[in-house]
mmCIF file with all atom_site columns, C-alpha atoms and ligand atoms in Angstrom:
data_model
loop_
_atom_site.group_PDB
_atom_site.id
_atom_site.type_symbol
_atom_site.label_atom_id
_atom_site.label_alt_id
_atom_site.label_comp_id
_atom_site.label_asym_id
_atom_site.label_entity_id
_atom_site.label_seq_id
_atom_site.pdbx_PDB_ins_code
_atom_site.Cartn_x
_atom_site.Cartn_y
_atom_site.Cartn_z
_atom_site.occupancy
_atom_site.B_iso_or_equiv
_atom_site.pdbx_formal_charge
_atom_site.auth_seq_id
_atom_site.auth_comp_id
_atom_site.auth_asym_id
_atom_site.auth_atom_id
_atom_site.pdbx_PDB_model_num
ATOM   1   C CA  . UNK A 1 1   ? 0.000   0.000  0.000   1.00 0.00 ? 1   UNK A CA  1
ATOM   2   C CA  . UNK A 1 2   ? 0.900   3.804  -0.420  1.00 0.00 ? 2   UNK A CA  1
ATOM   3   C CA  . UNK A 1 3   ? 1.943   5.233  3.168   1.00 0.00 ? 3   UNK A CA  1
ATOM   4   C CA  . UNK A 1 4   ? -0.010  8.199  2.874   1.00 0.00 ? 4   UNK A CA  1
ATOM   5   C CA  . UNK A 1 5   ? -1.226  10.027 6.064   1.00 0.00 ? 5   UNK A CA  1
ATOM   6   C CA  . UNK A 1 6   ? -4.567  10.118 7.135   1.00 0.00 ? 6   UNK A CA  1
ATOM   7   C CA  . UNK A 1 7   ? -6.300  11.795 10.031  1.00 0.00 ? 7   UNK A CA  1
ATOM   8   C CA  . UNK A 1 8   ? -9.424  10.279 11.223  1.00 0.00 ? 8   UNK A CA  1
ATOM   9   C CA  . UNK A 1 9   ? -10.998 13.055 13.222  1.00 0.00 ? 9   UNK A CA  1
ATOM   10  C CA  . UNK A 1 10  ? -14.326 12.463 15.309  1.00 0.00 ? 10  UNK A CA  1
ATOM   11  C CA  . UNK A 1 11  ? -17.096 14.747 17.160  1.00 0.00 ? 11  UNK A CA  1
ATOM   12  C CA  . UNK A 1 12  ? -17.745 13.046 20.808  1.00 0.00 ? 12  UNK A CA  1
ATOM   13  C CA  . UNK A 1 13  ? -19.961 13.257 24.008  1.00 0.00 ? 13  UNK A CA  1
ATOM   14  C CA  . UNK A 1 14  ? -19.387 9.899  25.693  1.00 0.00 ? 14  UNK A CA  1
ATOM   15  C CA  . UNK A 1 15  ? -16.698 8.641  23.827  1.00 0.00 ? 15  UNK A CA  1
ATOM   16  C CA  . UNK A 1 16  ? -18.108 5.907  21.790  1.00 0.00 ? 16  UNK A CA  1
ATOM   17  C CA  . UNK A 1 17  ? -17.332 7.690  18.586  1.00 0.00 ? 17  UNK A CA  1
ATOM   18  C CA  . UNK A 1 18  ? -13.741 7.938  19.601  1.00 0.00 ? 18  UNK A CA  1
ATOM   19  C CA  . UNK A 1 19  ? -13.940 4.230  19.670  1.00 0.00 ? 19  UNK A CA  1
ATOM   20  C CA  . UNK A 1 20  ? -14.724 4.095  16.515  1.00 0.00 ? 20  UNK A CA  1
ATOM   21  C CA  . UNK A 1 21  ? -12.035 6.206  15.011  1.00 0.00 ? 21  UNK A CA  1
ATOM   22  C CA  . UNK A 1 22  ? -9.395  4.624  16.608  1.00 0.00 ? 22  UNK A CA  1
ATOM   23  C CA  . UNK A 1 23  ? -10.737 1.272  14.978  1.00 0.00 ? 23  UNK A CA  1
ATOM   24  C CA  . UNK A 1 24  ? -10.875 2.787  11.552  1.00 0.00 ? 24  UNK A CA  1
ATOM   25  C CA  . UNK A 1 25  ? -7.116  4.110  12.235  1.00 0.00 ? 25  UNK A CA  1
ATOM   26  C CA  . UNK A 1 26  ? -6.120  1.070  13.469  1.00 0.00 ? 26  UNK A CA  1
ATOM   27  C CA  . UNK A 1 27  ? -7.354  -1.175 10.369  1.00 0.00 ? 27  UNK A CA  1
ATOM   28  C CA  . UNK A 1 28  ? -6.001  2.166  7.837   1.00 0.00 ? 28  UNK A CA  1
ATOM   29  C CA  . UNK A 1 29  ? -2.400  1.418  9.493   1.00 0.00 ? 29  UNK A CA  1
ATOM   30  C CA  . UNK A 1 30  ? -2.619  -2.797 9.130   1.00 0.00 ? 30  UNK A CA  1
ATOM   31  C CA  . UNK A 1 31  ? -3.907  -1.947 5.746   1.00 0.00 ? 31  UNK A CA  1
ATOM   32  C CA  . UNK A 1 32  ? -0.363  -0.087 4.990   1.00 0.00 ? 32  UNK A CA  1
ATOM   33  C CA  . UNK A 1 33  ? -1.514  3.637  5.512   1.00 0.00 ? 33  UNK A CA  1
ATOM   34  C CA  . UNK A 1 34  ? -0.225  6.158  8.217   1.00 0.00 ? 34  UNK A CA  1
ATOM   35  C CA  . UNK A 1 35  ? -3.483  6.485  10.083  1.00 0.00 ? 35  UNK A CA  1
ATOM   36  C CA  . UNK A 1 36  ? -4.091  9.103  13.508  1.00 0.00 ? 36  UNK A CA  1
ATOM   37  C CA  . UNK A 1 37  ? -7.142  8.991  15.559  1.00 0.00 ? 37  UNK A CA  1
ATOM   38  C CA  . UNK A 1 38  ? -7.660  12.427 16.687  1.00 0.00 ? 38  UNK A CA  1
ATOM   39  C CA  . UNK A 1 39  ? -10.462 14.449 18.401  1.00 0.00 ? 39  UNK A CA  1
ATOM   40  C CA  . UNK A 1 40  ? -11.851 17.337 16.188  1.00 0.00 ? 40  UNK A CA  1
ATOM   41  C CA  . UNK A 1 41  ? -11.503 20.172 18.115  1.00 0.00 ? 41  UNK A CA  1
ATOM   42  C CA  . UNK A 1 42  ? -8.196  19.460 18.611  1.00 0.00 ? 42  UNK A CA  1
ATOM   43  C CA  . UNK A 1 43  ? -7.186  19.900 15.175  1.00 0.00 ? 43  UNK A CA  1
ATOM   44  C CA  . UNK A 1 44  ? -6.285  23.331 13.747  1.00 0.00 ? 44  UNK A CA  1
ATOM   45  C CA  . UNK A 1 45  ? -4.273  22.179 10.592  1.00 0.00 ? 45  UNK A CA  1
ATOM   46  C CA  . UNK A 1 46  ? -5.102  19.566 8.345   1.00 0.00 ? 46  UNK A CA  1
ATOM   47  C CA  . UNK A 1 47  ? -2.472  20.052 5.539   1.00 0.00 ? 47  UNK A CA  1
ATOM   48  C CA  . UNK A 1 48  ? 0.101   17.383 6.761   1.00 0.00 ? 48  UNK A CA  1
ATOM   49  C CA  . UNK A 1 49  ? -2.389  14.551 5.408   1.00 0.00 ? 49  UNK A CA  1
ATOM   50  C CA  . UNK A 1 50  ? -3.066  13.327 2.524   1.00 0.00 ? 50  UNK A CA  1
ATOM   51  C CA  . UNK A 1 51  ? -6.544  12.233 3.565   1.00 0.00 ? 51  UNK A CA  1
ATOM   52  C CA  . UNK A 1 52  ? -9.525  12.731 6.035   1.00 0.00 ? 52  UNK A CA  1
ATOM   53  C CA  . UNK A 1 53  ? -11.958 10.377 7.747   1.00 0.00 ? 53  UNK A CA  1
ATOM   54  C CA  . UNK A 1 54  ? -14.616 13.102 10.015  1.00 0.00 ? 54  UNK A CA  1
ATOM   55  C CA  . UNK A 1 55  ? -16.976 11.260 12.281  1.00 0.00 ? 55  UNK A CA  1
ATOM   56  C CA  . UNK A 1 56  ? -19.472 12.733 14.718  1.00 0.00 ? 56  UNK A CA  1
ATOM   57  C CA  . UNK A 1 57  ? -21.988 11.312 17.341  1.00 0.00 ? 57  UNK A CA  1
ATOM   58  C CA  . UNK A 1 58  ? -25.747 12.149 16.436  1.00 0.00 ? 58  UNK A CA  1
ATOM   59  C CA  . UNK A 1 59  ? -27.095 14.574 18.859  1.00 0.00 ? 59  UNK A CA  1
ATOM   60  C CA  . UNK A 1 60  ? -31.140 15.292 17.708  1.00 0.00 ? 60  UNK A CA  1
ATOM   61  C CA  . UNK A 1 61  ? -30.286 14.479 13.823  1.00 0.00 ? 61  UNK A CA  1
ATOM   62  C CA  . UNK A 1 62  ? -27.040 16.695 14.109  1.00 0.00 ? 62  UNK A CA  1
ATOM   63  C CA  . UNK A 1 63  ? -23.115 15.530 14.737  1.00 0.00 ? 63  UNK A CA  1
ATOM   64  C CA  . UNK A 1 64  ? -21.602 16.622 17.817  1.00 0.00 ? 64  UNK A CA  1
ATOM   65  C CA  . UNK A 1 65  ? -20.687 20.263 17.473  1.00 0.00 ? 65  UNK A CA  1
ATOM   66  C CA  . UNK A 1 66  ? -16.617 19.304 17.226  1.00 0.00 ? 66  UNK A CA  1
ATOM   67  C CA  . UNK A 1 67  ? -17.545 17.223 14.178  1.00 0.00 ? 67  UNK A CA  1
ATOM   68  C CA  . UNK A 1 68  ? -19.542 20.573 12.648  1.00 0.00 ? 68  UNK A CA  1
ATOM   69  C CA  . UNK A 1 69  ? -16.889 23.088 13.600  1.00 0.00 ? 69  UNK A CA  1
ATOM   70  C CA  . UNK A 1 70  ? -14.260 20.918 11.963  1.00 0.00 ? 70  UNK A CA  1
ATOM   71  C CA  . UNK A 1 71  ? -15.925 20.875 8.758   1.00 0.00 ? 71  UNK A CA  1
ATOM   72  C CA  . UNK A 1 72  ? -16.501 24.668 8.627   1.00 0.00 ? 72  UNK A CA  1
ATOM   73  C CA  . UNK A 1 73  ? -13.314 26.004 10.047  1.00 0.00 ? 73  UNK A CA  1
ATOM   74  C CA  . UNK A 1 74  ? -10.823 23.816 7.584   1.00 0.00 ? 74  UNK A CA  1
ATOM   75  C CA  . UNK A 1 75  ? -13.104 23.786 4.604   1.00 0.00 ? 75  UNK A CA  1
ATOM   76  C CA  . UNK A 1 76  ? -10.607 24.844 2.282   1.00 0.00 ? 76  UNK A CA  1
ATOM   77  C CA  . UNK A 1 77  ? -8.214  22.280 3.167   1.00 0.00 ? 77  UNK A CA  1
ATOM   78  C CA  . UNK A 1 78  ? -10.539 19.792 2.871   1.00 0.00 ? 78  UNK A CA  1
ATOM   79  C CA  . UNK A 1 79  ? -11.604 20.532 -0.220  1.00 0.00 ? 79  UNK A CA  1
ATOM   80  C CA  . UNK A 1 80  ? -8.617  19.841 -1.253  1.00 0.00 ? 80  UNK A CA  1
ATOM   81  C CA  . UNK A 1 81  ? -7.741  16.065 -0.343  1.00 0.00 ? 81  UNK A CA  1
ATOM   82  C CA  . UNK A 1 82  ? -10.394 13.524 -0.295  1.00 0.00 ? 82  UNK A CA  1
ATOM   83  C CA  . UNK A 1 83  ? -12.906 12.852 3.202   1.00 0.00 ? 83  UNK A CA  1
ATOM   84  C CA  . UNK A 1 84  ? -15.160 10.071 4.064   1.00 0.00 ? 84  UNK A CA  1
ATOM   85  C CA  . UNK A 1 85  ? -17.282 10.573 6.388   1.00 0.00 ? 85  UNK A CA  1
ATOM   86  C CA  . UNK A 1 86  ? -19.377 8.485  8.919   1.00 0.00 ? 86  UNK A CA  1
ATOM   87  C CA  . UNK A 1 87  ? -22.132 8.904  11.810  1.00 0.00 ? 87  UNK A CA  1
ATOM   88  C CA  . UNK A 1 88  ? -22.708 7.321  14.799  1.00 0.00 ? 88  UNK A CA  1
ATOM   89  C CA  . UNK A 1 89  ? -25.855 6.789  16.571  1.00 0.00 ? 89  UNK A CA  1
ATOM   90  C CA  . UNK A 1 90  ? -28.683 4.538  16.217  1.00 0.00 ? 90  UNK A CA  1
ATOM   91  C CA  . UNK A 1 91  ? -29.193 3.154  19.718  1.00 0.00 ? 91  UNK A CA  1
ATOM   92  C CA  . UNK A 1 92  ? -30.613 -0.278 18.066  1.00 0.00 ? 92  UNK A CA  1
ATOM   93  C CA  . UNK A 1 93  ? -29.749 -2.993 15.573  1.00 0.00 ? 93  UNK A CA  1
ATOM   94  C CA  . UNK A 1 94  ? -30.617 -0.746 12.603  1.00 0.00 ? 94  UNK A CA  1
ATOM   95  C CA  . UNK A 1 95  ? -27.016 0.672  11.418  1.00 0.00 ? 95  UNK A CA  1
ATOM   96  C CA  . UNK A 1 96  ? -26.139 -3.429 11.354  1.00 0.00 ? 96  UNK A CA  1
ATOM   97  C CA  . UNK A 1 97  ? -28.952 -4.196 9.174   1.00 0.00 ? 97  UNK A CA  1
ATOM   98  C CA  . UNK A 1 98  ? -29.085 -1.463 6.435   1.00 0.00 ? 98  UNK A CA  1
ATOM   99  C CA  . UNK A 1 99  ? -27.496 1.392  5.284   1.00 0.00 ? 99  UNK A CA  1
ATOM   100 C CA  . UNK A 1 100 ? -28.731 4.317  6.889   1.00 0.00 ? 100 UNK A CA  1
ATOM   101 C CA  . UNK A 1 101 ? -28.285 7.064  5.142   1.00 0.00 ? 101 UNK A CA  1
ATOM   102 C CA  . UNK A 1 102 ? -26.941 10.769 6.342   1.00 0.00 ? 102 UNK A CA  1
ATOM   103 C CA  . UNK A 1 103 ? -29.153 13.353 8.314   1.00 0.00 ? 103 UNK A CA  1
ATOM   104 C CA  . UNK A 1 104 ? -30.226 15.993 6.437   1.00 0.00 ? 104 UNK A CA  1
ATOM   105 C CA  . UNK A 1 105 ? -27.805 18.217 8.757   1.00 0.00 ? 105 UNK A CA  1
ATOM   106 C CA  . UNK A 1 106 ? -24.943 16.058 8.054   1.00 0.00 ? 106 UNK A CA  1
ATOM   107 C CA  . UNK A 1 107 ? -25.529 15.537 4.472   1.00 0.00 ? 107 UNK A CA  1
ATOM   108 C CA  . UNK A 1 108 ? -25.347 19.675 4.216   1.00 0.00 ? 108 UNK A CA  1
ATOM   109 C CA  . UNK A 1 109 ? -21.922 19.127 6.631   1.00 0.00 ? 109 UNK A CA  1
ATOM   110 C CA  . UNK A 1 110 ? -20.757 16.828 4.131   1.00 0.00 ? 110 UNK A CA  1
ATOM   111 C CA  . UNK A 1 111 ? -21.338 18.602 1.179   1.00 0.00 ? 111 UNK A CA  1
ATOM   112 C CA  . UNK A 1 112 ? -19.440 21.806 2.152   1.00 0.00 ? 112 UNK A CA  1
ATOM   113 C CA  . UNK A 1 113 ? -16.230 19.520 2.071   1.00 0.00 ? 113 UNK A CA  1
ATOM   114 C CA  . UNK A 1 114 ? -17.561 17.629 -0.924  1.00 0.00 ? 114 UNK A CA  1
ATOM   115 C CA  . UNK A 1 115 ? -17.234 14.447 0.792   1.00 0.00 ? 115 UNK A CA  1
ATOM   116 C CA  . UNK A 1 116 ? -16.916 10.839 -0.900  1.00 0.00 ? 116 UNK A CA  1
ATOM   117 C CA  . UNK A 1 117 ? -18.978 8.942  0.921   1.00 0.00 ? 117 UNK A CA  1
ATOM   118 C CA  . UNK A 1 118 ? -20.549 8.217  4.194   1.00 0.00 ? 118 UNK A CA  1
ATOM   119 C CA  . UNK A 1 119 ? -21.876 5.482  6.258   1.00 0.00 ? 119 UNK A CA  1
ATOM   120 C CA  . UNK A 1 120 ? -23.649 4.973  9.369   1.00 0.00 ? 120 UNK A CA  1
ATOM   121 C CA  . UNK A 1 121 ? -22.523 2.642  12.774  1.00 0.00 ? 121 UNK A CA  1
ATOM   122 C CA  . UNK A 1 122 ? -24.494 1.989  15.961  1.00 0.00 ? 122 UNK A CA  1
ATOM   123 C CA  . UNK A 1 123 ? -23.880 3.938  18.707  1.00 0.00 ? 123 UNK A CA  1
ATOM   124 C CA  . UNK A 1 124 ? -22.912 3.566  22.209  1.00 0.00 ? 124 UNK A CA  1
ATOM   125 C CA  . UNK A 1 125 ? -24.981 4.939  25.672  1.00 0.00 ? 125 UNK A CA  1
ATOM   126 C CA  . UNK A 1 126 ? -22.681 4.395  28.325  1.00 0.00 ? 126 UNK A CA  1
ATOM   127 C CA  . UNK A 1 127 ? -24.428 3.266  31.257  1.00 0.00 ? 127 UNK A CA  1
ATOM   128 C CA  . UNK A 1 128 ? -23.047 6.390  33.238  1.00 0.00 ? 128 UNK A CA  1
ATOM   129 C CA  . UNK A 1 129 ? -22.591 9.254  30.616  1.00 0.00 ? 129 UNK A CA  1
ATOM   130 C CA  . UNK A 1 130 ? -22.270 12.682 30.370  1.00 0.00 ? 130 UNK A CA  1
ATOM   131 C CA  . UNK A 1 131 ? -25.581 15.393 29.308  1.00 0.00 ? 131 UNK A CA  1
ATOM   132 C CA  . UNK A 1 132 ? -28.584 15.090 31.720  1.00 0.00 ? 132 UNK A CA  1
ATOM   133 C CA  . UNK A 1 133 ? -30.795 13.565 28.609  1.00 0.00 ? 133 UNK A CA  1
ATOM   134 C CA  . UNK A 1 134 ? -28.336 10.749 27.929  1.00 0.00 ? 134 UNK A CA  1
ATOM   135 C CA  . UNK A 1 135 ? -28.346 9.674  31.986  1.00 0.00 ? 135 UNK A CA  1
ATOM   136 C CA  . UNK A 1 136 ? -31.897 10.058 31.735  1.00 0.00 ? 136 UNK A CA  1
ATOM   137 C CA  . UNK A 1 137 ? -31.731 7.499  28.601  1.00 0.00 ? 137 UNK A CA  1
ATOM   138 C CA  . UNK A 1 138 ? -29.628 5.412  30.373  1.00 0.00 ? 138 UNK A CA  1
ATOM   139 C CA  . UNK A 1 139 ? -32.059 5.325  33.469  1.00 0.00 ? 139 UNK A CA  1
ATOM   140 C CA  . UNK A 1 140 ? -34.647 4.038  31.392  1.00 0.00 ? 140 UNK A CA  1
ATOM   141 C CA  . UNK A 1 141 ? -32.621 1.055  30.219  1.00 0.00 ? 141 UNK A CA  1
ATOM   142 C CA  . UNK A 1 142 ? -31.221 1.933  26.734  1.00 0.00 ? 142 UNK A CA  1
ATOM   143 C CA  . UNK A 1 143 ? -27.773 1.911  27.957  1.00 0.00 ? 143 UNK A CA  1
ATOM   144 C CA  . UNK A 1 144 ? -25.862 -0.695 25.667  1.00 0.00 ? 144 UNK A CA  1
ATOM   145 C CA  . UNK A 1 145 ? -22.786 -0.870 23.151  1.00 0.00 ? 145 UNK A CA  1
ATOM   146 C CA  . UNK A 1 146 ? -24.707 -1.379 19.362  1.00 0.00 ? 146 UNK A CA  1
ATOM   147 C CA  . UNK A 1 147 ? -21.468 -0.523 17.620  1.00 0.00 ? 147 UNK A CA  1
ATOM   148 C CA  . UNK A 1 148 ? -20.477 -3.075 14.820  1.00 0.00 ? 148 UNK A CA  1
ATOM   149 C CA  . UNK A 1 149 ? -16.764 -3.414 14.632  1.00 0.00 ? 149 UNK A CA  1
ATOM   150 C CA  . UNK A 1 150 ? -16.478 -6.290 12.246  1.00 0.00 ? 150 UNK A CA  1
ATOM   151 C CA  . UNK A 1 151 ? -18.829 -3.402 10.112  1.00 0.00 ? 151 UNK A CA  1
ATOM   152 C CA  . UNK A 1 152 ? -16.352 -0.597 11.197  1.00 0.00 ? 152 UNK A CA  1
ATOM   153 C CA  . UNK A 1 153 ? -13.022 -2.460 9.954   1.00 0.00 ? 153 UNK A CA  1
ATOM   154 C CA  . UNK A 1 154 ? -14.976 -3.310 6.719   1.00 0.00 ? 154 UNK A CA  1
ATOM   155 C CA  . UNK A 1 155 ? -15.393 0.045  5.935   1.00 0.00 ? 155 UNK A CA  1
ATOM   156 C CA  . UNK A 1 156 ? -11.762 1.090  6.800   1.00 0.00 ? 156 UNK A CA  1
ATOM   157 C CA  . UNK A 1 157 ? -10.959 -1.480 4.435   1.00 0.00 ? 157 UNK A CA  1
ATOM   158 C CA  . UNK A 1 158 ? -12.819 0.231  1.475   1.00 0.00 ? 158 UNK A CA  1
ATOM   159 C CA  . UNK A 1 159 ? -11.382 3.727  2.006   1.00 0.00 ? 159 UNK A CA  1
ATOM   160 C CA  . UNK A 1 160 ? -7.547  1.971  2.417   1.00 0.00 ? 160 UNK A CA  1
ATOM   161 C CA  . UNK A 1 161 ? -8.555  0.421  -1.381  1.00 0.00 ? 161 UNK A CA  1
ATOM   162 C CA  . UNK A 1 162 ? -9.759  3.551  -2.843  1.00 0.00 ? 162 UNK A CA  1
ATOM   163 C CA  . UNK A 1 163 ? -7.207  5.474  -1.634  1.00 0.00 ? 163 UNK A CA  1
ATOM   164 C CA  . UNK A 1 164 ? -4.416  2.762  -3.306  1.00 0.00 ? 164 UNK A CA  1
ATOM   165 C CA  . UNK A 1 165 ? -6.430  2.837  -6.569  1.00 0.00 ? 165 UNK A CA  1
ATOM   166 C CA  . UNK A 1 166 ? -5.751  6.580  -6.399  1.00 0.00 ? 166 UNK A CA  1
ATOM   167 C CA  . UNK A 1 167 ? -2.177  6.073  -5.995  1.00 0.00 ? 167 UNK A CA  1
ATOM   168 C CA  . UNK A 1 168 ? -1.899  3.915  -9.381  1.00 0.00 ? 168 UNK A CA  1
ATOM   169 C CA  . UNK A 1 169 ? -4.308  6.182  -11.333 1.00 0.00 ? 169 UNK A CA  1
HETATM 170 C C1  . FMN B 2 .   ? -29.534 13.257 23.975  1.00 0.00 ? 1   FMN B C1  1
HETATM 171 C C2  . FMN B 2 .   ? -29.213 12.252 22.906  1.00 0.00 ? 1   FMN B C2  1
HETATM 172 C C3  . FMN B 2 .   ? -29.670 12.458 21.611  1.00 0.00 ? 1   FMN B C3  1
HETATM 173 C C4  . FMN B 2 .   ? -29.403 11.511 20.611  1.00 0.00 ? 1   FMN B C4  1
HETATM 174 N N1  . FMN B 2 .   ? -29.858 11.716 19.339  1.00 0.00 ? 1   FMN B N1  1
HETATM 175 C C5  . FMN B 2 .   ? -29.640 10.768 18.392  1.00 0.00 ? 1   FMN B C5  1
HETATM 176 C C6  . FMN B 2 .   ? -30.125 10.946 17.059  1.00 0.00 ? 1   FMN B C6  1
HETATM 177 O O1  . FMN B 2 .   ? -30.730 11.952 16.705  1.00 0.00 ? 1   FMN B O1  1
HETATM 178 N N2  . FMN B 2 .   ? -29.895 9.952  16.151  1.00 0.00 ? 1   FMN B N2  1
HETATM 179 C C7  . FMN B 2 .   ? -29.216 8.801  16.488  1.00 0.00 ? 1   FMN B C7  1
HETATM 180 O O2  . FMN B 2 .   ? -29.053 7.922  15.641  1.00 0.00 ? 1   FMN B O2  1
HETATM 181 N N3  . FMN B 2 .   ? -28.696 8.632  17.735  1.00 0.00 ? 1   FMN B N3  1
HETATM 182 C C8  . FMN B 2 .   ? -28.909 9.575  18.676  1.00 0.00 ? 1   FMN B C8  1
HETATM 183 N N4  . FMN B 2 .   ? -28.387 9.414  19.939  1.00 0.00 ? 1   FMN B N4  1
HETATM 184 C C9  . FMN B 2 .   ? -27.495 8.287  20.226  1.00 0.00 ? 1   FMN B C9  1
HETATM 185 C C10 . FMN B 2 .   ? -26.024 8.737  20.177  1.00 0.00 ? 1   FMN B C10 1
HETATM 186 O O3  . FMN B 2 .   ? -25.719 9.209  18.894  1.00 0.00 ? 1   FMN B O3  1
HETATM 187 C C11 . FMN B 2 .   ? -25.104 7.560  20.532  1.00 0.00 ? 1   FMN B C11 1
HETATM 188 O O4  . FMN B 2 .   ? -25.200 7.350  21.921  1.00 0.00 ? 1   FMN B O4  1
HETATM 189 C C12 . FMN B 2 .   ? -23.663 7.814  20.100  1.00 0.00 ? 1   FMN B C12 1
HETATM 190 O O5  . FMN B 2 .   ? -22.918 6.634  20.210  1.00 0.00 ? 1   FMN B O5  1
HETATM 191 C C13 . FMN B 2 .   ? -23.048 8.925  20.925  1.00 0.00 ? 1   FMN B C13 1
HETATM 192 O O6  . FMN B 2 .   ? -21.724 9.123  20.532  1.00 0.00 ? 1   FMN B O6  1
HETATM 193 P P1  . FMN B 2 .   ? -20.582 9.538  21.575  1.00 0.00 ? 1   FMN B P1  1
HETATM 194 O O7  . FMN B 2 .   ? -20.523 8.442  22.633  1.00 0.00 ? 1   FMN B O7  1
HETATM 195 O O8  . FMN B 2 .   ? -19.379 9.584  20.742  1.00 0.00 ? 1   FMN B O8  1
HETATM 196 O O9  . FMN B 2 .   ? -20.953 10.861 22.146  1.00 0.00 ? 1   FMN B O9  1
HETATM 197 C C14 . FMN B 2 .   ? -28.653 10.345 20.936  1.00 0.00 ? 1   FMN B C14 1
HETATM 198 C C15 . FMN B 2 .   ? -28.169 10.165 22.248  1.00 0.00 ? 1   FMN B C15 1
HETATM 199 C C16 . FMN B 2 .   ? -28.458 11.103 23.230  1.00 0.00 ? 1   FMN B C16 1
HETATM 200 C C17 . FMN B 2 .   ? -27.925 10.858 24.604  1.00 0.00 ? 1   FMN B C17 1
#
């Protein structure tokens, strides 16, 4: 494979989207790619990779607000190299069983940064989390771990390919 960087940059509240990105990095860096996990907000510069994988926890229909304020503030950049994106959020079997498609909010993120493509994973309430709603979720018994990993890696997998066709075109 090529070696080319890629930052994998995710929008979080409780942390199960983190877990997520540091899946996809991990299976971009067995597939031959230097991959980084990083949280969103932290990032200020995006012009040392080569690619970009922006994830975000659904909050009401809407990624986490680091996932939104990445996307606006290094729009230009992005532009410029290629992004996948992906959500994370359905509290049930769903993401497992089809593709969900983007929000309406996140398909307007994702087109400001023309992204390539997007996918959906099940989310994660912990059974103690942060945000008064989410321990009142939690109260009432939805706290469980609906995240798909064998689903996650394949999807790393596809980017890793696309991004090695790109380096033989
Ligand atoms: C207050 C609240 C609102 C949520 N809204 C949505 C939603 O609109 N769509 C969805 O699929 N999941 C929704 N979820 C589920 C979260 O997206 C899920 O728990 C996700 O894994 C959270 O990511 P994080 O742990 O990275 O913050 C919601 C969860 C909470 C607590």
């Amino acid at each position: 494979m090529t070696g080319k960087r890629v930052l994998v940059a995710y929008g979080t509240q409780n942390g199960g989207t983190a877990g997520i990105a540091e899946e996809i990095a991990a299976t971009l860096e067995k597939d031959g790619l230097a991959a980084e996990p990083r949280p969103a907000a932290d990032v200020t510069d995006v012009t040392a990779y080569d690619a970009v994988v922006l994830g975000g926890g659904l909050y009401a229909g809407r990624w986490h607000r680091d996932a939104r304020r990445f996307a606006r503030r290094l729009k230009s950049a992005l532009l410029e190299r290629p992004v996948w994106c992906f959500s994370s959020g359905p509290l049930d079997a769903t993401a497992t069983q089809k593709d969900i498609p983007p929000t309406r909010a996140v398909q307007r993120d994702m087109s400001r940064i023309k992204a390539r493509g997007h996918t959906t994973f099940g989310g994660r309430l912990d059974p103690d989390p942060q945000g008064r709603l989410a321990r009142s979720m939690a109260k009432r018994g939805m706290a469980h771990d609906w995240r798909d990993f064998d689903q996650i890696r394949a999807w790393a997998h596809t980017i890793a390919t696309d991004l090695d066709k790109q380096a033989v075109i």
